[in-house]
mmCIF file of C-alpha atoms in Angstrom:
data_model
loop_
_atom_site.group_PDB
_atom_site.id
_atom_site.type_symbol
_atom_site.label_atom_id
_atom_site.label_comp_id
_atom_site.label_asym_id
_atom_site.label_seq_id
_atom_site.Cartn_x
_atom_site.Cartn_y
_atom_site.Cartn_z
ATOM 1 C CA UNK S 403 150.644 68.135 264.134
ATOM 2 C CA UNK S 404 153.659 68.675 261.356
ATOM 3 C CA UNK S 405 155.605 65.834 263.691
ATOM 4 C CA UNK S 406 152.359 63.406 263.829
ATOM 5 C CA UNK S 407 152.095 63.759 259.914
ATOM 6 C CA UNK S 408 148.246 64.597 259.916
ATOM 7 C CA UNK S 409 148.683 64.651 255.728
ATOM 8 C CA UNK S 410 145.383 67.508 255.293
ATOM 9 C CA UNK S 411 146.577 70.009 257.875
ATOM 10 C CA UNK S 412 150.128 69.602 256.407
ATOM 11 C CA UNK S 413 149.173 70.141 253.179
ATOM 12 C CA UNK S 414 147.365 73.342 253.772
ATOM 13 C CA UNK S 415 150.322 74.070 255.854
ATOM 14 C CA UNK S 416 152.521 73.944 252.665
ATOM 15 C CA UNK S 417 149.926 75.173 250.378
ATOM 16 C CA UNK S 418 149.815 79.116 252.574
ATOM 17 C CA UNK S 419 153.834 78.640 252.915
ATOM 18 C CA UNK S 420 153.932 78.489 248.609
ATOM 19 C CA UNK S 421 150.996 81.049 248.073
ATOM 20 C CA UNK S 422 152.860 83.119 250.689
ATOM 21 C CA UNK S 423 156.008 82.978 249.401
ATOM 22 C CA UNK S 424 156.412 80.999 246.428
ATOM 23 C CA UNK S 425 159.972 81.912 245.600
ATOM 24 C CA UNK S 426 159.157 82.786 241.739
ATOM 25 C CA UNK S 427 159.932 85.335 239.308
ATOM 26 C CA UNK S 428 157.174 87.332 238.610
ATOM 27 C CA UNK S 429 155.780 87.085 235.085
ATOM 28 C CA UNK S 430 156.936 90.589 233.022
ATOM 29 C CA UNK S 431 155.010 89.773 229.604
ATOM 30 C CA UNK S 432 152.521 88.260 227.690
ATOM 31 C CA UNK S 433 154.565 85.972 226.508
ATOM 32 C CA UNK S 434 155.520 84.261 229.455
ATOM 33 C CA UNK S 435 152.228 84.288 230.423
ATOM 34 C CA UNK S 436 151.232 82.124 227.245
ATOM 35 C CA UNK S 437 153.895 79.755 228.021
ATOM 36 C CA UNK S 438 152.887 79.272 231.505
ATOM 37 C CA UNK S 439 149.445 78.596 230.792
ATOM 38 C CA UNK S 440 150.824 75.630 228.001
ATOM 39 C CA UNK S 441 152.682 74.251 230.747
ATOM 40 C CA UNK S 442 149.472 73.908 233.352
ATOM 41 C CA UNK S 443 146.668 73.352 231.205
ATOM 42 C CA UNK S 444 148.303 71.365 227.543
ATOM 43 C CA UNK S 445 150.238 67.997 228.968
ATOM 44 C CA UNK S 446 149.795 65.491 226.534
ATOM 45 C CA UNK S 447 148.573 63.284 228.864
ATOM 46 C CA UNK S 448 146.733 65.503 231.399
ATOM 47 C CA UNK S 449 143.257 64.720 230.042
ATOM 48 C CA UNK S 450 143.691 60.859 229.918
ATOM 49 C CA UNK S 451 145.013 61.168 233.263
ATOM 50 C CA UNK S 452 142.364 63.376 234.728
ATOM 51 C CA UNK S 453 139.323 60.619 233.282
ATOM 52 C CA UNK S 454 141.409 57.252 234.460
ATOM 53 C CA UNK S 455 141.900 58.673 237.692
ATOM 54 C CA UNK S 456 138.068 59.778 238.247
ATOM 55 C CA UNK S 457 136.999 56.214 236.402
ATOM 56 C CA UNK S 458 139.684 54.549 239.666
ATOM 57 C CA UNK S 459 138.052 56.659 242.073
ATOM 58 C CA UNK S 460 134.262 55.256 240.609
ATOM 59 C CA UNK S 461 135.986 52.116 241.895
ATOM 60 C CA UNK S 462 136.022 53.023 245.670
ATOM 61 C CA UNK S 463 139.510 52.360 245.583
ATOM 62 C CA UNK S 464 141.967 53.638 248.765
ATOM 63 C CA UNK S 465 143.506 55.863 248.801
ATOM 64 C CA UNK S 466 141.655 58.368 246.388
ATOM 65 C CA UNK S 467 143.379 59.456 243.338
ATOM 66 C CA UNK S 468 143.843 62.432 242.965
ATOM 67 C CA UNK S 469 147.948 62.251 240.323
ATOM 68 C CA UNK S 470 147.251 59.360 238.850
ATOM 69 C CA UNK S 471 151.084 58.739 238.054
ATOM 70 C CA UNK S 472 152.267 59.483 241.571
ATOM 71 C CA UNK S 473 148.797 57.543 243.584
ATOM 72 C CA UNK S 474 149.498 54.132 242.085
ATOM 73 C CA UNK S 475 153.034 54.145 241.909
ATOM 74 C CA UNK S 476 152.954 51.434 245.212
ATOM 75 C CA UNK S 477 150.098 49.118 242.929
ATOM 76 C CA UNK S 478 147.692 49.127 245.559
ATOM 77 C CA UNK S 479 145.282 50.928 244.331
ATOM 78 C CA UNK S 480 145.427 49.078 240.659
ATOM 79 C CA UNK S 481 145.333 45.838 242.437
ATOM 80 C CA UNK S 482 142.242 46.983 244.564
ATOM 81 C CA UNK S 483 141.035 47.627 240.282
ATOM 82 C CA UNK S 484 141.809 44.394 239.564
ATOM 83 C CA UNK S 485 139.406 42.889 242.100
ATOM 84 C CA UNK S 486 136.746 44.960 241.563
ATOM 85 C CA UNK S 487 137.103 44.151 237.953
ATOM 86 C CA UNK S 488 137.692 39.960 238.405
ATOM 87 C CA UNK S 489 136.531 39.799 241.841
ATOM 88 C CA UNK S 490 138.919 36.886 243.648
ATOM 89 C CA UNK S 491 142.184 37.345 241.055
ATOM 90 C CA UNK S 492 144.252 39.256 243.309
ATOM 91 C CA UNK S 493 145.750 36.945 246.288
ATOM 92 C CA UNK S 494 145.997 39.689 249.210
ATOM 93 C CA UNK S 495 148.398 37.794 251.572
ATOM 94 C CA UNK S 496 151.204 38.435 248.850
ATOM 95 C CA UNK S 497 150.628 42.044 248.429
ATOM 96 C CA UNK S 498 152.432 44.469 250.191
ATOM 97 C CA UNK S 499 150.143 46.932 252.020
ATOM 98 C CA UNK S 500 151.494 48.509 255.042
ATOM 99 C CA UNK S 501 152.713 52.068 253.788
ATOM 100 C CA UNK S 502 154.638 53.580 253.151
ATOM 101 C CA UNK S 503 156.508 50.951 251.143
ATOM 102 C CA UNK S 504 160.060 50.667 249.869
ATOM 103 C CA UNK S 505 160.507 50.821 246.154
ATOM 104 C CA UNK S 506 161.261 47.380 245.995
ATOM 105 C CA UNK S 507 158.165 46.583 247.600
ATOM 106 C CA UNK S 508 156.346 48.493 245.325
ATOM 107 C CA UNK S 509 157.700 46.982 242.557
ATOM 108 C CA UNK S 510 156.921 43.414 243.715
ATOM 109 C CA UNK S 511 153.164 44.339 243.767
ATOM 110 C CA UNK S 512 153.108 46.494 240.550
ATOM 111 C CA UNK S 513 154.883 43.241 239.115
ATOM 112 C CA UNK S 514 151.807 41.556 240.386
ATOM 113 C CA UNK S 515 149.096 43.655 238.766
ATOM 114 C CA UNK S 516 151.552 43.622 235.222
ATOM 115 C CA UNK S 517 150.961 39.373 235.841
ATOM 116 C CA UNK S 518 147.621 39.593 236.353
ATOM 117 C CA UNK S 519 146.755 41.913 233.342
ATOM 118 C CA UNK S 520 149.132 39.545 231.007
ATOM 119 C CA UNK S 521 146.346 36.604 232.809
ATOM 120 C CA UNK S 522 143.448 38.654 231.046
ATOM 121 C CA UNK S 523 145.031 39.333 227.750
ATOM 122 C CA UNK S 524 146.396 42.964 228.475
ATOM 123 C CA UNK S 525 148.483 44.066 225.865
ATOM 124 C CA UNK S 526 151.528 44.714 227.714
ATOM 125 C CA UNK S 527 154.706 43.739 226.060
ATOM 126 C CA UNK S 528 157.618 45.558 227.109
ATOM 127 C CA UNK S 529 155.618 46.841 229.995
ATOM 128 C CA UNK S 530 157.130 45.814 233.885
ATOM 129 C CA UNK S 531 156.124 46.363 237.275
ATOM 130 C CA UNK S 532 159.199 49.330 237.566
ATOM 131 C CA UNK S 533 157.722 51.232 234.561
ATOM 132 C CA UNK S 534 154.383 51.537 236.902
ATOM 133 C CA UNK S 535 155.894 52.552 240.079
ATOM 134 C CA UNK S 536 158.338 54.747 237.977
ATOM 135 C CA UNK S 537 155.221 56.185 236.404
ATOM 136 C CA UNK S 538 156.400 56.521 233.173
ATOM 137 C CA UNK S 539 153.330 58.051 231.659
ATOM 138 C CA UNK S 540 152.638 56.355 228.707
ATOM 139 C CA UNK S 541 153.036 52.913 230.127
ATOM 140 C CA UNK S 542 151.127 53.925 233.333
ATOM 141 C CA UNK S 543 148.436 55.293 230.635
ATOM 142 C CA UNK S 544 148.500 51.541 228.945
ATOM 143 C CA UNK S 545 147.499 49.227 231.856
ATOM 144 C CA UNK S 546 144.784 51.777 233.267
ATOM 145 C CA UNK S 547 143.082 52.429 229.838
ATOM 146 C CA UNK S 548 143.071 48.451 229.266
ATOM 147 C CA UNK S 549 141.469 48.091 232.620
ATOM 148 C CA UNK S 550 138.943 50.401 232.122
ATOM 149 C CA UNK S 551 138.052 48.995 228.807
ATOM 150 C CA UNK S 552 137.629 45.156 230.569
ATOM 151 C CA UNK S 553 135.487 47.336 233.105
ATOM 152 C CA UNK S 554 133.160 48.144 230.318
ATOM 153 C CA UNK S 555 133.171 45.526 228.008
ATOM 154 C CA UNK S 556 132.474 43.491 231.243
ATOM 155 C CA UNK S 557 129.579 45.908 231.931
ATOM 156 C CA UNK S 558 127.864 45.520 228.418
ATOM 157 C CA UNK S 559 128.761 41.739 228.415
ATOM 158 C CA UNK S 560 126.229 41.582 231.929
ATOM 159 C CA UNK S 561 123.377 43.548 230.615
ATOM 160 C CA UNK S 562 123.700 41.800 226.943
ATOM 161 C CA UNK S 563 120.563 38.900 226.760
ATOM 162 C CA UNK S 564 123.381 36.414 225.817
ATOM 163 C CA UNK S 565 126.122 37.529 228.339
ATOM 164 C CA UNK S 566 128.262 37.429 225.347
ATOM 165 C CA UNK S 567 131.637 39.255 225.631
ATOM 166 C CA UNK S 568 131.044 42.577 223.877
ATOM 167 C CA UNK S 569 133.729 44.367 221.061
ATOM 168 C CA UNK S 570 134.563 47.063 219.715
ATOM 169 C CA UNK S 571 132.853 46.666 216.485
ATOM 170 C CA UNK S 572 130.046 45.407 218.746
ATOM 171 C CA UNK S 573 129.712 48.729 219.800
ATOM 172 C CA UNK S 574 130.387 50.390 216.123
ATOM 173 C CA UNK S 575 127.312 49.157 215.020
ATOM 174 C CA UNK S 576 125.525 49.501 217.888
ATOM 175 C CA UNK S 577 125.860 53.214 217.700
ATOM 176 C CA UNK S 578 125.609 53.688 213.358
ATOM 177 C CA UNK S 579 122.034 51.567 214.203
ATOM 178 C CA UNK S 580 120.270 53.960 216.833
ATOM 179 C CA UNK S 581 122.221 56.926 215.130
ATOM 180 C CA UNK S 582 120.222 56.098 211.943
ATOM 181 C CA UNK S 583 117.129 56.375 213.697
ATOM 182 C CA UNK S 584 117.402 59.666 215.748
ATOM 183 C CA UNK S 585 119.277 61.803 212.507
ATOM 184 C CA UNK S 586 120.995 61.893 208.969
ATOM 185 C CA UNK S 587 124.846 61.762 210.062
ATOM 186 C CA UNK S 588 126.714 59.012 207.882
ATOM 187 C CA UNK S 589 127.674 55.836 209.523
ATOM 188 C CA UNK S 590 131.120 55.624 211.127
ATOM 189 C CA UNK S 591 133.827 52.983 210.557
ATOM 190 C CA UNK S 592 135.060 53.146 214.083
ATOM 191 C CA UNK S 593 135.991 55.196 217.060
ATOM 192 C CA UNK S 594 138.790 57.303 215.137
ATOM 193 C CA UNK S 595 136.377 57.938 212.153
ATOM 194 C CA UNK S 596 137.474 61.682 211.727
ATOM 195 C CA UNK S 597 133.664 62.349 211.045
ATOM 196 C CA UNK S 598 132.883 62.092 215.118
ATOM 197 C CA UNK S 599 134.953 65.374 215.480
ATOM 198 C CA UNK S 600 131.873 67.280 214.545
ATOM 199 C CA UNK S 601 130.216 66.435 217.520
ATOM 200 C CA UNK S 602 126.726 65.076 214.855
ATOM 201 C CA UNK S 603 126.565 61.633 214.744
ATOM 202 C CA UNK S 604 126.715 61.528 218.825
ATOM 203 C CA UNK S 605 124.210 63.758 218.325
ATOM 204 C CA UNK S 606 122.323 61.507 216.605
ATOM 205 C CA UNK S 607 122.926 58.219 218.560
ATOM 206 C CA UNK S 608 121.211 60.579 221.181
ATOM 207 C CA UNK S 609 118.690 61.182 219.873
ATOM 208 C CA UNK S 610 118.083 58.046 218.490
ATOM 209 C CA UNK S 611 117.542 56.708 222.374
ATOM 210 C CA UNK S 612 115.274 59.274 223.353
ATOM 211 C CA UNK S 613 113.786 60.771 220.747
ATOM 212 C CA UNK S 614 113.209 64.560 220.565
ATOM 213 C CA UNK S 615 115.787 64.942 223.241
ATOM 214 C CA UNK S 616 118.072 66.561 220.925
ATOM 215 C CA UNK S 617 116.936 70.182 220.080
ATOM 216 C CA UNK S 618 118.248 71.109 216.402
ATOM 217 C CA UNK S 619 118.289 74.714 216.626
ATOM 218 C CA UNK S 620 121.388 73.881 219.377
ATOM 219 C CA UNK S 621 123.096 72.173 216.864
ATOM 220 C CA UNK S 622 125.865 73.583 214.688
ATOM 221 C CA UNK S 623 127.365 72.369 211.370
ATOM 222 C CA UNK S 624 130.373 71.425 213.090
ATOM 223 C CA UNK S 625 132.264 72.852 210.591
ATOM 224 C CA UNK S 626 134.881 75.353 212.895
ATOM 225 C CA UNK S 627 136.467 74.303 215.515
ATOM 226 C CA UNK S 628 134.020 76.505 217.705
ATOM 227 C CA UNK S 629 131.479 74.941 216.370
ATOM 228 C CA UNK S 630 132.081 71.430 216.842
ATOM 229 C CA UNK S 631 133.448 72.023 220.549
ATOM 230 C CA UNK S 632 129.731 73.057 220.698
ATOM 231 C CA UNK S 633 128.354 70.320 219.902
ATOM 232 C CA UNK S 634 130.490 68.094 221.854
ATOM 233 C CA UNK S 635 129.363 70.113 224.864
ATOM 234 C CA UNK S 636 126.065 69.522 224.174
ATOM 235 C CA UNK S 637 126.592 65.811 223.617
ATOM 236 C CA UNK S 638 128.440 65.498 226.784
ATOM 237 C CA UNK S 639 125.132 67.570 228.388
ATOM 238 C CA UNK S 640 122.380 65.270 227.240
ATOM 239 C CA UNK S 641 124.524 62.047 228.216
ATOM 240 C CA UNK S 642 124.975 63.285 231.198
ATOM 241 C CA UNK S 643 121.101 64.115 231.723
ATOM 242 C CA UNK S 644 120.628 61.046 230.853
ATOM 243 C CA UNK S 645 122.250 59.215 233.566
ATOM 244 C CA UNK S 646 125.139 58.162 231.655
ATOM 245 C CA UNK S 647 128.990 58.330 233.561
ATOM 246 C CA UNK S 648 130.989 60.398 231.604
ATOM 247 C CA UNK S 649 134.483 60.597 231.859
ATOM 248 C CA UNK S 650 135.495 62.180 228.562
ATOM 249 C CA UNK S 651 135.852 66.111 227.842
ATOM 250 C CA UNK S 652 134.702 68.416 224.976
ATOM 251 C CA UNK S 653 137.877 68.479 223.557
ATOM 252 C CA UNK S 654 137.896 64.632 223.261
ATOM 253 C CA UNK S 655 135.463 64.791 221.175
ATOM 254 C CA UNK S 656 136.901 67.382 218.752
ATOM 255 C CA UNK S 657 140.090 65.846 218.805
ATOM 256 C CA UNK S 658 138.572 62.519 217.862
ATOM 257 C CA UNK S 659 140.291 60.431 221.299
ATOM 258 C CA UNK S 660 138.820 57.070 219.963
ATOM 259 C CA UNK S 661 139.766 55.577 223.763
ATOM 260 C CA UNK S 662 137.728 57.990 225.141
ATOM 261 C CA UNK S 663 135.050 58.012 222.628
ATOM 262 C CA UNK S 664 134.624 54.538 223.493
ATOM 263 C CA UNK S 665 133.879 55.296 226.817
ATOM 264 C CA UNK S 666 131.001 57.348 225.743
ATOM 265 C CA UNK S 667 129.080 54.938 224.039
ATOM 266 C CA UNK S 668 129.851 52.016 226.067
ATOM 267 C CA UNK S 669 128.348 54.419 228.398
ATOM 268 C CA UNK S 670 125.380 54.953 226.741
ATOM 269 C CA UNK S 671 124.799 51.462 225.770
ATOM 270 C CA UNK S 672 124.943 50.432 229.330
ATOM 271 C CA UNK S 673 122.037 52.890 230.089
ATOM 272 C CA UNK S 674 120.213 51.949 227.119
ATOM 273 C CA UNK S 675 120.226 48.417 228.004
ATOM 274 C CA UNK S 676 118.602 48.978 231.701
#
């Protein structure tokens, strides 16, 4: 089986061989416990990561993400996003597919899907096919979050009674109008407004769509950090309950991620619109 390179039964194979003997130190004190758990669970990037990869997987794409750095590295999978996205712009003849694939061949097709997102106004100067397959994290970060975004905006755009192309302020106001109807929390400029952190005025665009839906005596001031994590949770809840695709976290929220944030209510609107 190891020889035929079944990759599940290998990986458990590895997986027992490093729980069984994992060749580390053991941890002696609390410190070195604290730093451990900074290492696993605070990346900088681990979040974003963690929400592109499940929005690629929402995609059907092959194989499944599951390290969203190391998975698209050969540009398969973000050209399989690309024509999912603008059905017909990716030209499969040209792309390399039989894996696994030399770097060089995974740089010609991650130079292809860096050409096609310059075709749909990507912002992606400085950005080549090499940084992708590289996966240079902040780059990698760049072309996924733009697709995603076209992936919404596209979404909206469809369920819009004009079929306009929807923005960002589009959405802004979308969200300060049903937020004035389902609460009190001040309007908000745009998705880094430092007054979503509380967790209130997503609250309020809640319960704005379905009023009542929001109960108040669950709802903090949002004035610790505890407190607006709270409500972020119970945001996140009620979307979800509402049959909205989430892909953002609690501390997303709190942190004020306006990418992310933008999910959310592109989200919502999306639901609100069927």
């Amino acid at each position: 089986t190891v020889v035929n390179g079944n990759p599940k039964l290998n990986l458990a194979f590895v997986a027992h061989l490093f729980n069984t003997h994992p060749c580390l130190e053991p941890l002696e004190d609390t410190g070195e416990h604290a730093e451990l758990d900074d290492y696993l669970f605070h990346d900088q990037y681990d979040r974003e990561a963690r929400a592109f990869a499940l929005w690629l997987n929402s995609l059907n794409v092959d194989p499944f993400v599951n390290y969203l750095f190391e998975d698209i590295k050969d540009g398969i999978v973000l050209l399989q996003a690309f024509d999912t996205i603008f059905p017909g712009s990716v030209n499969w003849k040209k792309v390399n597919t039989r894996r696994p694939l030399m770097r060089f061949k995974q740089i010609e097709n991650t130079n292809m899907a860096v050409d096609l997102g310059q075709a749909h106004n990507f912002s992606l100067v400085g950005i080549q096919g090499a940084d992708l397959t590289d996966g240079v994290p902040t780059l990698v970060l760049a072309v996924v979050w733009q697709l995603m975004r076209a992936n919404i905006l596209q979404t909206l755009a469809s369920l819009s009674s004009h079929g306009q192309r929807v923005t960002d302020q589009d959405m802004v106001q979308w969200a300060n109008r049903v937020a004035q109807t389902g609460g009190q929390a001040q309007p908000i400029r745009s998705f880094s407004d430092p007054a979503l952190a509380s967790g209130r005025f997503l609250l309020d665009v809640l319960n704005g769509m379905k009023p009542g839906v929001v109960d108040p005596q669950l709802v903090t001031p949002g004035r610790s950090d505890e407190d607006m994590k709270q409500n972020a949770k119970y945001a996140i809840s009620i979307a979800r309950k509402l049959g909205a695709t989430i892909f953002l976290l609690p501390e997303d929220i709190v942190e004020v991620k306006p990418k992310m944030i933008l999910t959310f209510i592109g989200s919502l609107m999306a639901i609100h619109h069927t």
